[in-house]
Short mmCIF file of C-alpha atoms and ligand atoms in Angstrom, two decimals:
data_model
loop_
_atom_site.label_atom_id
_atom_site.label_comp_id
_atom_site.label_asym_id
_atom_site.label_seq_id
_atom_site.Cartn_x
_atom_site.Cartn_y
_atom_site.Cartn_z
CA MET A 1 8.38 -93.84 -91.25
CA ILE A 2 10.51 -95.90 -89.03
CA GLN A 3 14.08 -97.21 -90.33
CA LEU A 4 15.97 -99.77 -88.60
CA TYR A 5 19.39 -101.28 -89.50
CA ASN A 6 19.13 -105.01 -90.31
CA THR A 7 22.22 -106.99 -89.51
CA LEU A 8 20.64 -109.76 -91.96
CA THR A 9 20.66 -107.72 -95.00
CA ARG A 10 23.51 -105.02 -93.70
CA GLU A 11 21.16 -102.33 -94.71
CA LYS A 12 18.74 -99.62 -93.13
CA GLU A 13 15.17 -101.07 -94.02
CA GLU A 14 11.71 -99.54 -93.63
CA PHE A 15 10.18 -101.10 -90.43
CA HIS A 16 6.71 -102.79 -90.91
CA PRO A 17 5.55 -105.12 -88.31
CA ILE A 18 4.17 -108.54 -89.23
CA GLU A 19 1.05 -107.95 -87.66
CA ASP A 20 -0.77 -104.45 -87.84
CA ASN A 21 -0.08 -102.81 -84.68
CA LEU A 22 1.83 -105.31 -82.69
CA VAL A 23 5.61 -105.73 -82.53
CA LYS A 24 6.99 -108.90 -81.44
CA ILE A 25 10.62 -108.60 -80.04
CA TYR A 26 12.88 -111.20 -78.69
CA SER A 27 16.02 -109.98 -76.63
CA CYS A 28 18.57 -112.35 -75.29
CA GLY A 29 18.84 -112.04 -71.77
CA PRO A 30 21.77 -112.17 -69.19
CA THR A 31 23.52 -115.25 -67.78
CA VAL A 32 23.09 -115.30 -64.25
CA TYR A 33 26.22 -116.34 -62.63
CA ASN A 34 27.49 -112.81 -61.77
CA TYR A 35 26.71 -109.26 -61.70
CA ALA A 36 26.15 -107.57 -65.10
CA HIS A 37 28.53 -105.26 -65.98
CA ILE A 38 27.94 -101.84 -67.51
CA GLY A 39 28.83 -103.42 -70.91
CA ASN A 40 25.77 -105.85 -70.50
CA LEU A 41 23.60 -102.90 -69.39
CA ARG A 42 24.55 -101.20 -72.56
CA ALA A 43 22.70 -103.91 -74.46
CA TYR A 44 19.62 -103.66 -72.34
CA ILE A 45 19.55 -99.60 -72.35
CA PHE A 46 19.50 -100.10 -76.24
CA MET A 47 16.77 -102.80 -75.72
CA ASP A 48 14.47 -100.43 -73.37
CA THR A 49 15.14 -97.13 -75.79
CA LEU A 50 14.08 -99.50 -78.95
CA ARG A 51 10.89 -100.44 -77.33
CA ARG A 52 9.99 -96.99 -75.91
CA MET A 53 10.60 -95.68 -79.57
CA LEU A 54 8.31 -98.26 -81.00
CA LYS A 55 5.46 -97.58 -78.31
CA TYR A 56 6.08 -93.69 -79.03
CA ASN A 57 5.13 -94.43 -82.71
CA GLY A 58 1.86 -95.97 -81.55
CA PHE A 59 2.93 -99.95 -81.45
CA LYS A 60 2.11 -102.19 -78.95
CA ILE A 61 4.98 -104.46 -77.94
CA LYS A 62 5.00 -108.12 -76.88
CA HIS A 63 8.43 -108.91 -75.79
CA VAL A 64 10.33 -111.75 -74.53
CA MET A 65 13.64 -111.74 -72.72
CA ASN A 66 15.28 -114.97 -71.44
CA ILE A 67 17.17 -115.54 -68.33
CA THR A 68 20.05 -118.26 -68.64
CA ASP A 69 19.86 -119.62 -65.60
CA VAL A 70 21.19 -123.18 -66.75
CA GLY A 71 24.86 -123.01 -67.29
CA HIS A 72 26.20 -122.64 -70.89
CA LEU A 73 29.66 -123.16 -71.44
CA GLU A 74 32.28 -120.49 -71.92
CA SER A 75 32.70 -120.26 -75.46
CA ASP A 76 29.94 -119.41 -77.66
CA ALA A 77 30.76 -122.46 -79.47
CA ASP A 78 29.51 -124.59 -75.98
CA GLU A 79 33.04 -125.70 -75.50
CA GLY A 80 34.81 -125.50 -72.03
CA GLU A 81 33.62 -124.98 -68.67
CA ASP A 82 29.87 -124.59 -67.58
CA LYS A 83 29.67 -120.89 -66.15
CA MET A 84 26.82 -121.56 -63.73
CA GLN A 85 28.52 -124.70 -62.04
CA LYS A 86 31.87 -122.68 -61.93
CA ALA A 87 30.04 -120.07 -60.32
CA ALA A 88 28.19 -122.89 -57.96
CA ILE A 89 31.47 -124.22 -56.90
CA ARG A 90 33.06 -120.67 -56.37
CA GLU A 91 30.40 -119.47 -54.02
CA ASN A 92 29.83 -122.84 -52.48
CA LYS A 93 26.03 -122.72 -53.27
CA ASP A 94 23.22 -124.33 -55.37
CA PRO A 95 23.19 -123.33 -58.89
CA TYR A 96 19.53 -122.21 -58.42
CA GLU A 97 20.43 -120.11 -55.50
CA ILE A 98 23.14 -118.55 -57.61
CA ALA A 99 20.69 -117.90 -60.68
CA ARG A 100 17.97 -116.31 -58.31
CA PHE A 101 20.54 -114.12 -56.74
CA TYR A 102 21.97 -112.72 -59.64
CA GLU A 103 18.70 -112.40 -61.40
CA LYS A 104 17.24 -110.23 -58.77
CA ALA A 105 20.43 -108.11 -59.11
CA PHE A 106 20.18 -107.82 -62.46
CA LEU A 107 16.30 -106.69 -62.27
CA LYS A 108 17.14 -104.45 -59.89
CA ASP A 109 19.76 -102.87 -62.38
CA LEU A 110 17.06 -102.68 -64.94
CA ASP A 111 14.93 -100.45 -62.40
CA ASP A 112 17.67 -98.31 -61.49
CA LEU A 113 18.24 -97.68 -65.30
CA ASN A 114 14.45 -96.95 -65.55
CA ILE A 115 14.53 -99.85 -68.09
CA ASP A 116 10.86 -100.90 -68.97
CA LYS A 117 10.90 -104.69 -68.60
CA PRO A 118 10.05 -107.04 -71.38
CA GLU A 119 6.44 -108.12 -71.11
CA ILE A 120 7.51 -111.73 -70.59
CA ILE A 121 10.99 -112.73 -68.47
CA ALA A 122 11.52 -116.53 -69.54
CA ARG A 123 13.99 -118.65 -67.25
CA ALA A 124 15.48 -121.43 -69.14
CA THR A 125 14.98 -123.85 -66.55
CA GLU A 126 11.62 -123.51 -66.56
CA HIS A 127 11.47 -124.49 -70.23
CA ILE A 128 13.36 -127.44 -70.39
CA THR A 129 10.58 -129.54 -71.97
CA ASP A 130 9.98 -127.17 -74.68
CA MET A 131 13.69 -127.42 -75.78
CA LEU A 132 13.71 -130.99 -75.38
CA GLU A 133 10.74 -131.25 -77.70
CA PHE A 134 12.14 -129.08 -80.03
CA VAL A 135 15.54 -131.20 -80.36
CA LYS A 136 13.28 -134.32 -80.63
CA GLU A 137 11.68 -132.70 -83.61
CA LEU A 138 15.13 -131.63 -85.07
CA VAL A 139 16.01 -135.33 -84.85
CA LYS A 140 12.84 -136.47 -86.43
CA LYS A 141 13.19 -134.21 -89.30
CA GLY A 142 17.00 -135.17 -89.97
CA PHE A 143 18.34 -131.93 -88.90
CA ALA A 144 19.94 -133.27 -85.70
CA TYR A 145 22.18 -136.78 -84.92
CA GLU A 146 23.46 -138.18 -81.72
CA THR A 147 27.11 -138.77 -80.97
CA SER A 148 28.55 -140.15 -77.78
CA LYS A 149 28.52 -136.22 -76.45
CA GLY A 150 25.13 -135.17 -77.26
CA ILE A 151 22.83 -134.18 -79.96
CA TYR A 152 24.26 -132.09 -82.93
CA PHE A 153 22.92 -129.65 -85.57
CA ASP A 154 23.65 -130.89 -89.18
CA ILE A 155 24.76 -127.53 -90.90
CA SER A 156 24.90 -129.59 -94.22
CA LYS A 157 20.95 -130.08 -94.02
CA LEU A 158 20.22 -126.35 -94.67
CA ASP A 159 20.01 -124.36 -97.60
CA LYS A 160 22.53 -121.76 -96.35
CA TYR A 161 24.81 -121.57 -93.37
CA PRO A 162 25.87 -118.79 -92.32
CA VAL A 163 23.16 -116.39 -93.33
CA LEU A 164 23.43 -113.72 -90.60
CA SER A 165 27.32 -113.19 -90.42
CA ASN A 166 29.77 -112.51 -93.52
CA ARG A 167 32.00 -115.04 -92.03
CA ASN A 168 33.04 -117.95 -94.33
CA VAL A 169 32.42 -121.03 -92.23
CA GLU A 170 35.93 -122.50 -93.58
CA ASP A 171 37.56 -119.78 -91.72
CA GLN A 172 35.76 -121.30 -88.54
CA ILE A 173 36.60 -124.69 -89.20
CA ALA A 174 37.43 -126.95 -86.12
CA GLY A 175 41.00 -126.30 -84.69
CA ALA A 176 40.74 -122.49 -84.65
CA ARG A 177 38.15 -122.21 -81.72
CA VAL A 178 36.36 -125.13 -81.77
CA GLU A 179 37.86 -128.72 -80.57
CA VAL A 180 38.02 -131.04 -83.20
CA ASP A 181 35.61 -133.72 -82.75
CA GLU A 182 35.66 -136.80 -85.01
CA GLU A 183 32.19 -137.87 -84.28
CA LYS A 184 30.68 -134.66 -85.67
CA ARG A 185 29.41 -134.87 -89.34
CA ASN A 186 30.69 -131.24 -90.28
CA SER A 187 33.26 -129.50 -88.03
CA TYR A 188 30.96 -126.53 -87.72
CA ASP A 189 28.07 -128.64 -86.40
CA PHE A 190 27.10 -127.68 -82.89
CA ALA A 191 25.38 -129.22 -79.84
CA VAL A 192 21.82 -128.59 -79.23
CA TRP A 193 21.53 -130.98 -76.50
CA ILE A 194 24.43 -132.21 -74.47
CA LYS A 195 25.18 -135.40 -72.24
CA ALA A 196 25.75 -134.42 -68.93
CA PRO A 197 29.25 -135.97 -67.35
CA GLU A 198 29.09 -137.66 -63.89
CA ASN A 199 29.67 -134.42 -61.95
CA HIS A 200 27.86 -132.11 -63.94
CA ILE A 201 25.11 -130.32 -61.62
CA MET A 202 22.34 -129.12 -63.77
CA LYS A 203 20.77 -132.06 -65.83
CA TRP A 204 17.56 -133.17 -66.91
CA GLU A 205 16.20 -136.65 -68.01
CA SER A 206 16.00 -137.06 -71.51
CA PRO A 207 15.80 -139.83 -74.41
CA TRP A 208 19.63 -139.74 -74.34
CA GLY A 209 20.14 -140.00 -70.58
CA LEU A 210 20.76 -137.18 -68.09
CA SER A 211 21.47 -134.08 -70.20
CA TYR A 212 21.44 -130.47 -70.59
CA PRO A 213 20.35 -127.89 -73.46
CA GLY A 214 23.11 -126.27 -75.94
CA TRP A 215 23.00 -122.45 -74.90
CA HIS A 216 21.38 -121.68 -78.38
CA MET A 217 18.49 -123.72 -77.91
CA GLU A 218 16.60 -121.97 -75.23
CA CYS A 219 16.31 -118.89 -77.43
CA SER A 220 14.98 -120.90 -80.29
CA ALA A 221 12.50 -122.57 -78.06
CA MET A 222 11.14 -119.80 -75.96
CA GLY A 223 11.10 -117.44 -79.22
CA ARG A 224 8.88 -120.01 -80.86
CA LYS A 225 6.72 -120.55 -77.92
CA TYR A 226 6.00 -117.30 -77.10
CA LEU A 227 6.27 -115.27 -80.42
CA GLY A 228 5.82 -117.88 -83.04
CA GLU A 229 7.53 -118.98 -86.04
CA GLN A 230 8.44 -115.82 -86.97
CA PHE A 231 8.30 -112.61 -85.27
CA ASP A 232 9.55 -109.05 -85.81
CA ILE A 233 12.89 -107.89 -84.18
CA HIS A 234 15.68 -110.13 -82.19
CA THR A 235 18.15 -108.09 -80.46
CA GLY A 236 21.36 -108.89 -78.95
CA GLY A 237 24.93 -107.66 -78.60
CA ILE A 238 27.47 -107.79 -81.81
CA ASP A 239 28.92 -110.89 -79.85
CA HIS A 240 25.92 -112.81 -80.69
CA ILE A 241 26.03 -112.38 -84.49
CA PRO A 242 28.85 -115.10 -85.64
CA THR A 243 27.56 -118.02 -83.33
CA HIS A 244 24.63 -117.60 -81.21
CA HIS A 245 22.09 -116.12 -83.57
CA GLU A 246 23.71 -117.67 -86.25
CA ASN A 247 22.88 -121.16 -84.63
CA GLU A 248 19.49 -119.78 -83.45
CA ILE A 249 18.50 -119.32 -87.14
CA ALA A 250 19.92 -122.60 -88.33
CA GLN A 251 17.84 -124.42 -85.45
CA CYS A 252 14.64 -122.45 -86.18
CA LYS A 253 15.19 -123.12 -90.02
CA GLY A 254 15.32 -126.90 -89.30
CA LEU A 255 11.95 -126.81 -87.52
CA SER A 256 9.91 -124.48 -89.75
CA GLY A 257 11.87 -123.51 -92.76
CA LYS A 258 11.86 -119.58 -91.54
CA ILE A 259 14.35 -117.27 -90.27
CA PRO A 260 12.64 -116.72 -86.71
CA ALA A 261 13.15 -112.85 -87.00
CA LYS A 262 12.79 -110.27 -89.72
CA TYR A 263 15.11 -107.78 -88.07
CA TRP A 264 17.94 -108.43 -86.47
CA MET A 265 19.40 -105.61 -84.23
CA HIS A 266 22.76 -105.62 -82.63
CA VAL A 267 24.27 -103.23 -80.34
CA GLU A 268 27.99 -102.85 -80.47
CA PHE A 269 30.29 -103.17 -77.44
CA LEU A 270 31.38 -100.68 -74.65
CA GLN A 271 34.90 -100.31 -74.28
CA VAL A 272 36.65 -99.44 -71.02
CA ASP A 273 39.80 -96.99 -71.21
CA GLY A 274 39.94 -97.57 -75.04
CA GLY A 275 40.02 -101.41 -74.63
CA LYS A 276 38.24 -104.42 -73.76
CA MET A 277 36.68 -104.77 -70.42
CA SER A 278 38.42 -107.65 -68.74
CA LYS A 279 38.83 -108.96 -65.03
CA SER A 280 42.53 -109.15 -65.48
CA LEU A 281 42.56 -105.49 -66.11
CA GLY A 282 40.20 -104.79 -63.14
CA ASN A 283 38.07 -102.70 -65.14
CA VAL A 284 34.89 -104.85 -65.37
CA TYR A 285 32.65 -102.23 -63.61
CA THR A 286 29.03 -102.77 -62.10
CA LEU A 287 26.50 -100.22 -61.55
CA HIS A 288 26.85 -100.54 -57.82
CA GLN A 289 30.61 -99.49 -58.55
CA LEU A 290 29.71 -96.74 -60.36
CA LYS A 291 27.22 -95.46 -57.75
CA GLU A 292 30.36 -95.77 -55.37
CA LYS A 293 32.03 -93.31 -57.40
CA GLY A 294 29.02 -90.91 -57.32
CA ILE A 295 27.86 -91.94 -60.70
CA GLU A 296 23.91 -92.53 -60.48
CA PRO A 297 22.57 -95.22 -62.84
CA LEU A 298 20.59 -92.71 -64.98
CA ALA A 299 23.84 -90.89 -65.66
CA TYR A 300 25.53 -94.07 -67.10
CA LYS A 301 22.11 -94.22 -69.29
CA MET A 302 22.74 -90.47 -70.16
CA PHE A 303 26.37 -91.44 -70.96
CA CYS A 304 25.27 -94.40 -73.36
CA PHE A 305 23.22 -91.90 -75.36
CA SER A 306 26.27 -90.10 -76.06
CA ALA A 307 27.05 -92.71 -79.14
CA HIS A 308 24.55 -94.25 -81.41
CA TYR A 309 24.00 -97.58 -80.68
CA ARG A 310 26.11 -99.23 -83.79
CA ASN A 311 29.01 -97.32 -82.64
CA LYS A 312 31.64 -98.53 -80.29
CA LEU A 313 31.50 -96.40 -76.78
CA ASN A 314 34.51 -95.72 -74.65
CA PHE A 315 33.70 -95.53 -70.99
CA THR A 316 36.02 -93.53 -68.91
CA PHE A 317 34.92 -91.96 -65.20
CA GLU A 318 35.67 -88.42 -66.66
CA GLY A 319 32.86 -89.09 -69.55
CA ALA A 320 30.48 -90.79 -67.22
CA LYS A 321 30.88 -87.64 -64.81
CA ALA A 322 30.48 -85.15 -67.56
CA SER A 323 26.91 -87.07 -68.48
CA ALA A 324 26.20 -86.70 -64.65
CA ILE A 325 26.42 -82.95 -64.92
CA SER A 326 24.40 -82.90 -68.24
CA LEU A 327 21.45 -85.05 -66.50
CA ASP A 328 21.62 -82.31 -63.67
CA ARG A 329 21.37 -79.56 -66.33
CA LEU A 330 18.88 -81.18 -68.11
CA ARG A 331 16.60 -81.61 -64.80
CA ASP A 332 17.59 -78.13 -63.96
CA GLY A 333 16.50 -76.91 -67.69
CA PHE A 334 13.14 -78.87 -67.60
CA LEU A 335 12.32 -77.29 -63.91
CA LYS A 336 12.69 -73.78 -65.14
CA HIS A 337 10.73 -74.41 -68.35
CA GLN A 338 8.06 -75.87 -65.82
CA SER A 339 7.84 -72.76 -63.87
CA GLY A 340 8.16 -70.32 -66.83
CA ASN A 341 5.15 -68.32 -68.39
CA SER A 342 6.16 -67.70 -71.94
CA ILE A 343 3.84 -68.67 -74.63
CA ILE A 344 5.48 -70.45 -77.45
CA ASP A 345 4.10 -70.46 -81.01
CA ASN A 346 2.59 -74.03 -81.55
CA SER A 347 4.50 -74.41 -85.05
CA ILE A 348 7.51 -74.18 -82.89
CA ILE A 349 6.81 -77.17 -80.50
CA ASP A 350 5.66 -79.10 -83.69
CA ASN A 351 8.90 -78.38 -85.35
CA TYR A 352 10.69 -79.76 -82.78
CA ARG A 353 8.38 -82.89 -82.29
CA ASN A 354 8.99 -83.65 -85.94
CA LYS A 355 12.41 -83.34 -85.68
CA PHE A 356 12.90 -85.45 -82.54
CA THR A 357 10.78 -88.06 -84.00
CA GLU A 358 12.62 -87.97 -87.26
CA ALA A 359 15.77 -88.60 -85.53
CA ILE A 360 14.67 -91.45 -83.05
CA ASN A 361 12.95 -93.14 -86.17
CA ASP A 362 15.98 -93.14 -88.04
CA ASP A 363 17.59 -96.30 -86.47
CA LEU A 364 17.32 -95.02 -83.07
CA ASN A 365 19.66 -91.74 -83.62
CA ILE A 366 19.47 -90.55 -79.97
CA PRO A 367 22.57 -88.27 -80.21
CA LEU A 368 20.66 -86.27 -82.65
CA ALA A 369 17.43 -86.51 -80.69
CA LEU A 370 19.27 -85.26 -77.71
CA SER A 371 20.66 -82.25 -79.70
CA TYR A 372 17.08 -80.97 -80.21
CA VAL A 373 16.48 -81.63 -76.18
CA TRP A 374 19.30 -79.20 -75.60
CA GLU A 375 18.23 -76.44 -77.93
CA ILE A 376 14.90 -76.71 -76.05
CA VAL A 377 16.68 -76.83 -72.43
CA LYS A 378 18.51 -73.67 -73.53
CA ASN A 379 15.77 -71.65 -74.85
CA PRO A 380 15.74 -68.39 -72.93
CA ASN A 381 11.84 -68.20 -73.19
CA LYS A 382 10.82 -70.26 -70.23
CA SER A 383 7.71 -72.18 -70.82
CA SER A 384 5.77 -75.24 -69.50
CA GLN A 385 4.83 -75.92 -73.10
CA PHE A 386 8.51 -76.82 -73.51
CA SER A 387 8.86 -78.86 -70.04
CA ASP A 388 5.46 -80.84 -71.57
CA LEU A 389 7.59 -81.53 -74.60
CA LEU A 390 10.40 -82.62 -72.72
CA LEU A 391 8.21 -85.08 -70.88
CA GLU A 392 6.76 -86.27 -74.02
CA PHE A 393 10.56 -86.88 -75.31
CA ASP A 394 11.30 -88.74 -71.89
CA LYS A 395 8.98 -91.23 -72.93
CA VAL A 396 11.72 -92.33 -75.42
CA LEU A 397 14.79 -91.59 -73.04
CA GLY A 398 13.40 -93.04 -69.76
CA LEU A 399 15.40 -90.36 -68.06
CA ASP A 400 12.68 -90.14 -65.53
CA ILE A 401 12.44 -86.16 -66.17
CA LYS A 402 9.33 -85.92 -64.41
CA ASN A 403 11.20 -87.00 -61.21
CA SER A 404 13.88 -83.81 -61.40
CA GLU A 405 12.79 -82.23 -58.19
CA ASN A 406 13.14 -85.23 -56.37
CA TYR A 407 16.67 -85.89 -57.74
CA ILE A 408 17.85 -82.52 -57.23
CA LYS A 409 16.69 -82.33 -53.69
CA SER A 410 18.14 -85.76 -52.67
CA LYS A 411 21.64 -84.77 -54.18
CA LYS A 412 21.85 -81.60 -52.17
CA GLU A 413 20.90 -83.81 -49.09
CA ILE A 414 23.97 -86.20 -50.06
CA ASN A 415 26.23 -83.51 -50.28
CA LEU A 416 25.78 -82.14 -46.79
CA PRO A 417 28.65 -81.28 -44.62
CA LYS A 418 29.32 -83.66 -41.72
CA ASP A 419 28.55 -81.08 -38.97
CA ILE A 420 25.24 -80.40 -40.58
CA ILE A 421 24.57 -84.35 -40.81
CA GLU A 422 25.57 -84.74 -37.06
CA LEU A 423 23.12 -81.87 -36.20
CA LEU A 424 20.35 -83.29 -38.33
CA GLU A 425 21.09 -86.65 -36.01
CA LYS A 426 20.93 -84.75 -32.64
CA ARG A 427 17.83 -82.87 -33.94
CA LYS A 428 16.25 -86.13 -34.96
CA LYS A 429 16.91 -87.58 -31.38
CA ALA A 430 15.61 -84.83 -29.76
CA ARG A 431 12.28 -85.04 -31.85
CA GLU A 432 12.00 -88.70 -30.76
CA ASN A 433 12.33 -87.44 -27.15
CA LYS A 434 9.48 -84.93 -27.83
CA ASN A 435 11.94 -82.24 -26.81
CA TRP A 436 10.60 -79.53 -28.97
CA ASP A 437 12.80 -76.63 -27.47
CA LEU A 438 15.94 -78.49 -28.46
CA SER A 439 14.80 -79.32 -31.83
CA ASP A 440 14.12 -75.62 -32.41
CA LYS A 441 17.46 -74.60 -31.12
CA ILE A 442 19.38 -77.00 -33.50
CA ARG A 443 17.46 -76.13 -36.41
CA ASP A 444 18.29 -72.37 -35.54
CA GLU A 445 21.93 -73.68 -35.35
CA ILE A 446 21.81 -75.19 -38.87
CA LYS A 447 20.22 -72.41 -40.13
CA GLU A 448 23.23 -70.06 -38.79
CA LYS A 449 25.38 -72.63 -40.87
CA GLY A 450 23.45 -71.74 -44.17
CA TYR A 451 20.95 -74.52 -44.37
CA ILE A 452 17.17 -74.67 -44.00
CA VAL A 453 15.32 -77.59 -42.21
CA LYS A 454 11.83 -78.37 -43.52
CA ASP A 455 9.72 -81.13 -42.10
CA THR A 456 7.64 -82.56 -44.63
CA LYS A 457 5.20 -85.30 -44.71
CA ASN A 458 7.88 -87.25 -46.55
CA GLY A 459 10.44 -86.57 -43.72
CA VAL A 460 13.04 -84.01 -43.36
CA VAL A 461 14.03 -82.16 -46.29
CA VAL A 462 17.40 -80.00 -45.93
CA GLU A 463 18.13 -77.06 -48.71
CA LYS A 464 20.95 -74.76 -49.02
CA LEU A 465 19.71 -71.11 -48.00
P1 LIG B 501 25.86 -112.47 -71.37
O1 LIG B 501 25.17 -112.28 -69.87
O2 LIG B 501 27.16 -112.70 -71.23
O3 LIG B 501 24.90 -113.51 -72.36
O4 LIG B 501 25.64 -111.11 -72.01
C1 LIG B 501 24.20 -110.41 -71.93
C2 LIG B 501 24.25 -109.29 -73.07
O5 LIG B 501 25.40 -108.25 -72.91
C3 LIG B 501 24.57 -109.99 -74.53
O6 LIG B 501 23.68 -109.32 -75.34
C4 LIG B 501 25.95 -109.50 -74.93
O7 LIG B 501 25.89 -109.48 -76.34
C5 LIG B 501 26.23 -108.10 -74.21
N1 LIG B 501 27.45 -107.76 -74.01
C6 LIG B 501 28.35 -108.44 -73.46
N2 LIG B 501 29.55 -107.61 -73.25
C7 LIG B 501 29.13 -106.24 -73.93
C8 LIG B 501 29.99 -105.11 -74.11
N3 LIG B 501 30.89 -104.98 -73.82
N4 LIG B 501 28.99 -103.91 -74.69
C9 LIG B 501 28.09 -104.25 -74.98
N5 LIG B 501 27.19 -105.26 -74.82
C10 LIG B 501 27.73 -106.32 -74.14
ZN1 LIG B 502 20.08 -115.89 -77.23
#
């Protein structure tokens, strides 16, 4: 049995997909106007672990993630400046150039984190027609109306709003975060389509002149296009609950009368040094910055596994370094089991498998699942049955344990002292000049300094003696 916490009901519920064996998931993707920070990446690590867990349980997955490459405004309520436009001006580039550049960087981050990509990655700019059709239908059905600024969703036409957040709409009433707009029928009505001012860069033809979609529209339109009126799971960060997801639901209900997903799952925020990440504090880190400080991407993934996805997680470099050490211990433990020849009773293996499965199926309790991994790693009876079991568990964890040996080797190389690196460089030149005598002499010199050089088909490997 799989249990998932559903923000919609505020309860852990038994999970059953709408279709037998196929789970349809929609995940809110990044706005590609800058590098993703490690908080954003926590959300995608969660997304990856969720789909891996479902796959481990034998489900097929159809998963859609959007790329917001059309600017949405700075606040969730679509007020303020356009993020893409701001970046285009900042970098003196075309917004499409900006979007493609940061999309590529984001996808590279996913690869570095060994995150399985969703089956469909959909760019907002390539779905403008779908969004426009959606908006036209909302207007036709009387759920949206025109003002001088754009097309607004009429919240009063719904049987219930909000449905996802416990917030009281009155708390949100204009004046708090949203600018007062006399033309709106209800102060909490939101834009589904926005008329573009003269200087707005990304805009499209529509019955209402040159304009662009409201941010919430892309997820409603693309979810509907690829997954239908109702699918299984919708994911995002907790910041999406009160506005983005609430409004996505409103739009979909306007069209189909249905809440688009059955289970709404939200990952808690990553904090840094006990507080919010913010540019002014200079603590908005990227994966690249972590790498520069010697923390490899998978160590960051390991760090994220130290807390349940519904709990806040506080990032510190000390914590991340401790996770890096843990990951190396896991790799080392895996390799020791792999070369061990103890015979383990099958009931022990089955028992671990059951406990691990129970933990991951209990709303992705990865910290508990990892505690079983450590018990296995520390077992003094070294056995390939255990290493096989760890490989099986890694289908869910995605820590790339199968390549443990390569990670360990490449680390040893990275940590080589400067004089060894210089000697290796000299040896490389000697070999290029086919000066084999000199090459051998340098190899002996390196050996005297405590390192052994091996020429393999994948290049030179250096190990400590
Ligand atoms: P954005 O590119 O701003 O739309 O954000 C991409 C994803 O990252 C969304 O799912 C956000 O909810 C999530 N997110 C943003 N900040 C954090 C954070 N500090 N911790 C965890 N998730 C975050
Ligand atoms: Zn979304």
